[in-house]
CSV table of C-alpha atoms in Angstrom, one decimal:
chain,number,residue,atom,x,y,z
A,329,UNK,CA,2.8,17.4,-1.9
A,330,UNK,CA,2.2,14.1,-0.3
A,331,UNK,CA,-1.2,12.6,-0.8
A,332,UNK,CA,-1.3,10.8,2.5
A,333,UNK,CA,-1.7,11.7,6.2
A,334,UNK,CA,-0.2,9.6,9.0
A,335,UNK,CA,0.1,10.0,12.8
A,336,UNK,CA,3.5,11.5,13.5
A,337,UNK,CA,4.4,8.8,16.1
A,338,UNK,CA,3.3,5.6,17.7
A,339,UNK,CA,4.6,3.2,20.3
A,340,UNK,CA,4.2,-0.6,20.3
A,341,UNK,CA,5.2,-3.2,22.8
A,342,UNK,CA,7.7,-5.8,21.6
A,343,UNK,CA,6.0,-9.0,20.5
A,344,UNK,CA,2.6,-7.2,19.9
A,345,UNK,CA,1.1,-6.3,16.6
A,346,UNK,CA,1.8,-2.8,15.3
A,347,UNK,CA,-1.0,-1.2,13.4
A,348,UNK,CA,0.0,1.8,11.4
A,349,UNK,CA,-2.9,3.8,9.8
A,350,UNK,CA,-2.8,6.0,6.7
A,351,UNK,CA,-5.4,8.2,5.1
A,352,UNK,CA,-5.4,8.7,1.4
A,353,UNK,CA,-8.8,10.1,0.7
A,354,UNK,CA,-7.9,11.6,-2.7
A,355,UNK,CA,-6.4,8.4,-4.1
A,356,UNK,CA,-7.1,8.0,-7.9
A,357,UNK,CA,-8.3,4.8,-9.4
A,358,UNK,CA,-5.0,3.9,-11.0
A,359,UNK,CA,-2.9,4.6,-7.8
A,360,UNK,CA,-1.5,2.0,-5.6
A,361,UNK,CA,-0.7,2.2,-1.9
A,362,UNK,CA,2.9,1.6,-1.1
A,363,UNK,CA,4.6,1.3,2.3
A,364,UNK,CA,8.3,1.9,3.0
A,365,UNK,CA,10.3,2.3,6.2
A,366,UNK,CA,13.5,4.0,7.0
A,367,UNK,CA,15.8,3.0,9.8
A,368,UNK,CA,18.0,5.8,11.1
A,369,UNK,CA,20.7,6.9,8.6
A,370,UNK,CA,19.7,4.3,6.0
A,371,UNK,CA,17.8,4.4,2.7
A,372,UNK,CA,14.1,3.6,2.7
A,373,UNK,CA,13.2,-0.1,2.5
A,374,UNK,CA,10.2,-1.4,0.5
A,375,UNK,CA,7.7,-3.2,2.6
A,376,UNK,CA,4.5,-3.9,0.7
A,377,UNK,CA,2.0,-2.5,-1.8
A,378,UNK,CA,-1.6,-3.0,-2.9
A,379,UNK,CA,-4.4,-1.7,-5.0
A,380,UNK,CA,-7.6,-2.7,-3.4
A,381,UNK,CA,-7.2,-6.2,-2.1
A,382,UNK,CA,-5.5,-7.0,1.2
A,383,UNK,CA,-2.0,-8.1,0.8
A,384,UNK,CA,0.4,-10.1,2.9
A,385,UNK,CA,4.1,-10.9,2.6
A,386,UNK,CA,6.9,-12.1,4.9
A,387,UNK,CA,7.3,-8.6,6.4
A,388,UNK,CA,3.7,-7.3,6.9
A,389,UNK,CA,0.1,-7.2,6.0
A,390,UNK,CA,-1.7,-4.4,4.2
A,391,UNK,CA,-5.4,-3.8,4.8
A,392,UNK,CA,-7.1,-1.4,2.4
A,393,UNK,CA,-10.6,-0.2,3.1
A,394,UNK,CA,-13.3,-0.9,0.5
A,395,UNK,CA,-13.5,2.8,-0.5
A,396,UNK,CA,-9.7,2.8,-0.7
A,397,UNK,CA,-9.5,6.0,1.2
A,398,UNK,CA,-7.5,4.6,4.0
A,399,UNK,CA,-5.2,1.6,4.8
A,400,UNK,CA,-3.4,0.0,7.7
A,401,UNK,CA,0.0,-1.6,7.7
A,402,UNK,CA,0.2,-4.4,10.2
A,403,UNK,CA,3.5,-5.8,11.6
A,404,UNK,CA,2.2,-8.9,13.3
A,405,UNK,CA,4.9,-9.4,15.9
A,406,UNK,CA,6.9,-6.2,16.3
A,407,UNK,CA,10.6,-6.5,17.3
A,408,UNK,CA,13.0,-3.8,18.4
A,409,UNK,CA,14.5,-3.9,14.9
A,410,UNK,CA,11.1,-2.6,13.6
A,411,UNK,CA,11.7,0.7,15.2
A,412,UNK,CA,11.8,3.1,12.2
A,413,UNK,CA,9.9,5.8,10.3
A,414,UNK,CA,7.1,4.3,8.2
A,415,UNK,CA,6.0,6.0,5.1
A,416,UNK,CA,2.7,5.5,3.3
A,417,UNK,CA,2.8,6.6,-0.3
A,418,UNK,CA,0.3,6.5,-3.2
A,419,UNK,CA,1.5,6.5,-6.8
A,420,UNK,CA,0.5,5.0,-10.1
A,421,UNK,CA,2.0,1.7,-11.1
A,422,UNK,CA,4.4,3.1,-13.7
A,423,UNK,CA,8.1,3.3,-13.3
A,424,UNK,CA,8.3,7.0,-13.9
A,425,UNK,CA,5.6,8.1,-11.4
A,426,UNK,CA,7.2,10.1,-8.6
A,427,UNK,CA,7.6,8.7,-5.2
A,428,UNK,CA,6.7,11.6,-2.9
A,429,UNK,CA,7.3,11.2,0.9
A,430,UNK,CA,5.2,12.8,3.6
A,431,UNK,CA,6.4,13.1,7.2
A,432,UNK,CA,5.6,9.4,8.0
A,433,UNK,CA,5.0,7.7,11.3
A,434,UNK,CA,7.9,7.2,13.7
A,435,UNK,CA,7.3,3.8,15.3
A,436,UNK,CA,9.0,3.0,18.6
A,437,UNK,CA,9.0,-0.6,19.6
A,438,UNK,CA,9.4,-0.8,23.4
A,439,UNK,CA,10.9,-3.7,25.2
B,1462,UNK,CA,13.9,-7.3,-3.5
B,1463,UNK,CA,16.0,-5.6,-6.2
B,1464,UNK,CA,19.4,-4.0,-5.1
B,1465,UNK,CA,20.4,-0.4,-5.6
B,1466,UNK,CA,23.9,0.5,-4.6
B,1467,UNK,CA,25.0,4.0,-3.8
B,1468,UNK,CA,28.6,5.2,-3.5
B,1469,UNK,CA,30.2,6.6,-1.5
B,1470,UNK,CA,28.3,6.2,1.7
B,1471,UNK,CA,30.1,9.1,3.3
B,1472,UNK,CA,32.1,11.9,1.8
B,1473,UNK,CA,33.7,15.0,3.3
B,1474,UNK,CA,34.8,17.7,0.9
B,1475,UNK,CA,36.2,21.2,1.0
B,1476,UNK,CA,34.0,24.2,0.3
B,1477,UNK,CA,34.1,25.1,-3.4
B,1478,UNK,CA,34.9,21.6,-4.7
B,1479,UNK,CA,32.6,19.3,-6.5
B,1480,UNK,CA,31.4,15.9,-5.4
B,1481,UNK,CA,30.0,13.0,-7.5
B,1482,UNK,CA,27.6,10.4,-6.1
B,1483,UNK,CA,26.9,7.2,-8.0
B,1484,UNK,CA,23.7,5.2,-8.0
B,1485,UNK,CA,23.7,1.7,-9.6
B,1486,UNK,CA,20.9,-0.8,-10.1
B,1487,UNK,CA,22.7,-4.1,-9.6
B,1488,UNK,CA,20.1,-6.7,-10.8
B,1489,UNK,CA,17.6,-4.8,-12.9
B,1490,UNK,CA,17.5,-2.1,-15.6
B,1491,UNK,CA,16.5,1.2,-14.1
B,1492,UNK,CA,14.5,3.2,-16.6
B,1493,UNK,CA,13.9,5.9,-14.1
B,1494,UNK,CA,15.9,7.1,-11.2
B,1495,UNK,CA,15.0,9.6,-8.5
B,1496,UNK,CA,17.3,11.7,-6.3
B,1497,UNK,CA,16.4,12.9,-2.8
B,1498,UNK,CA,18.0,14.9,-0.1
B,1499,UNK,CA,17.1,14.6,3.6
B,1500,UNK,CA,17.9,16.9,6.5
B,1501,UNK,CA,18.1,15.6,10.1
B,1502,UNK,CA,14.7,14.6,11.5
B,1503,UNK,CA,13.0,15.5,8.2
B,1504,UNK,CA,11.4,13.5,5.4
B,1505,UNK,CA,12.9,12.8,2.1
B,1506,UNK,CA,12.6,15.7,-0.4
B,1507,UNK,CA,12.5,14.8,-4.1
B,1508,UNK,CA,15.1,16.8,-6.0
B,1509,UNK,CA,14.9,15.4,-9.5
B,1510,UNK,CA,13.7,12.6,-11.7
B,1511,UNK,CA,15.9,11.2,-14.5
B,1512,UNK,CA,15.0,8.8,-17.3
B,1513,UNK,CA,17.7,6.9,-19.1
B,1514,UNK,CA,19.1,8.8,-22.0
B,1515,UNK,CA,17.2,12.1,-21.4
B,1516,UNK,CA,17.7,15.2,-19.3
B,1517,UNK,CA,16.6,15.2,-15.7
B,1518,UNK,CA,13.5,16.9,-14.6
B,1519,UNK,CA,14.1,19.0,-11.5
B,1520,UNK,CA,11.6,19.9,-8.7
B,1521,UNK,CA,10.7,23.5,-8.1
B,1522,UNK,CA,13.4,25.3,-6.2
B,1523,UNK,CA,16.2,22.8,-7.0
B,1524,UNK,CA,19.1,24.4,-8.9
B,1525,UNK,CA,19.9,22.3,-12.0
B,1526,UNK,CA,23.3,23.9,-12.4
B,1527,UNK,CA,24.1,23.1,-8.8
B,1528,UNK,CA,23.0,19.5,-8.8
B,1529,UNK,CA,24.0,17.9,-12.1
B,1530,UNK,CA,22.3,14.6,-12.8
B,1531,UNK,CA,23.4,12.2,-15.5
B,1532,UNK,CA,21.6,8.9,-16.3
B,1533,UNK,CA,23.6,7.7,-19.2
B,1534,UNK,CA,22.9,4.0,-18.9
B,1535,UNK,CA,20.1,1.7,-17.6
B,1536,UNK,CA,22.2,0.8,-14.5
B,1537,UNK,CA,23.9,4.0,-13.5
B,1538,UNK,CA,22.9,7.5,-12.5
B,1539,UNK,CA,25.2,10.2,-11.0
B,1540,UNK,CA,24.5,13.3,-9.0
B,1541,UNK,CA,27.3,15.9,-8.9
B,1542,UNK,CA,27.1,18.6,-6.3
B,1543,UNK,CA,29.0,21.5,-7.9
B,1544,UNK,CA,30.9,24.1,-6.0
B,1545,UNK,CA,29.7,22.6,-2.7
B,1546,UNK,CA,29.1,24.8,0.3
B,1547,UNK,CA,28.3,23.9,3.9
B,1548,UNK,CA,24.6,24.4,3.3
B,1549,UNK,CA,24.8,21.5,0.8
B,1550,UNK,CA,25.7,19.2,3.6
B,1551,UNK,CA,22.9,16.6,3.8
B,1552,UNK,CA,21.9,13.0,3.3
B,1553,UNK,CA,21.5,12.2,-0.4
B,1554,UNK,CA,19.5,9.2,-1.5
B,1555,UNK,CA,18.8,7.7,-4.9
B,1556,UNK,CA,16.0,5.4,-6.0
B,1557,UNK,CA,15.4,3.4,-9.1
B,1558,UNK,CA,12.5,1.8,-10.8
B,1559,UNK,CA,12.3,-0.4,-13.9
B,1560,UNK,CA,10.0,-3.2,-14.9
B,1561,UNK,CA,8.9,-3.7,-11.3
B,1562,UNK,CA,6.3,-1.4,-9.8
B,1563,UNK,CA,8.0,-0.6,-6.6
B,1564,UNK,CA,10.9,1.8,-6.3
B,1565,UNK,CA,14.1,0.6,-4.6
B,1566,UNK,CA,16.4,2.8,-2.7
B,1567,UNK,CA,20.2,3.1,-2.2
B,1568,UNK,CA,21.7,3.2,1.2
B,1569,UNK,CA,22.3,7.0,1.0
B,1570,UNK,CA,25.4,9.2,1.0
B,1571,UNK,CA,26.2,11.5,3.9
B,1572,UNK,CA,27.8,14.6,2.4
B,1573,UNK,CA,29.7,17.0,4.7
B,1574,UNK,CA,31.1,20.2,3.3
B,1575,UNK,CA,33.8,21.9,5.4
């Protein structure tokens, strides 16, 4: 079973920041938080990951709480192309650790 | 990011026939590959995990004789759906990991069994 909980859906106005929350209260010390997104009928796309420090790349920022029990993915300026299902996943940083998907959050960016 | 290529992207086959789906890591060595299936409006369901050179590990409820997985090299894994039936129609997705920590996904294969 997935180790995370996310709201099933969210809306965001185009050009505004999209903040997607994720709860992972049972995360283990060696587990990282990964975010992926899936645009309709495509394979999931990797976005970002982190352990305990906040992370930023060209796609998004990841804010992890100090107790690591929750995190927020931030898309700073959402566009229509960011409409997708976003998945928050926790897994160990080893290549053979399973990637288990929960239901994710369906983000709709509205013009 | 790393590139994982899946082929074919779409396939239609007759009931009772077998279909092979290929998953290739193009720019890294994939020590582990994962296979998923996804039904409409549902999340990805992990079917099996394969490590290069060894037998795949199947998730509970997945028939290993139905879904044959081969991971014979560090860049290629195949999923064969044997004696396909209409209920096997689905979106199949592969994922690969290697030295990098994140898993990268193929573009998926839409299988329709008629």
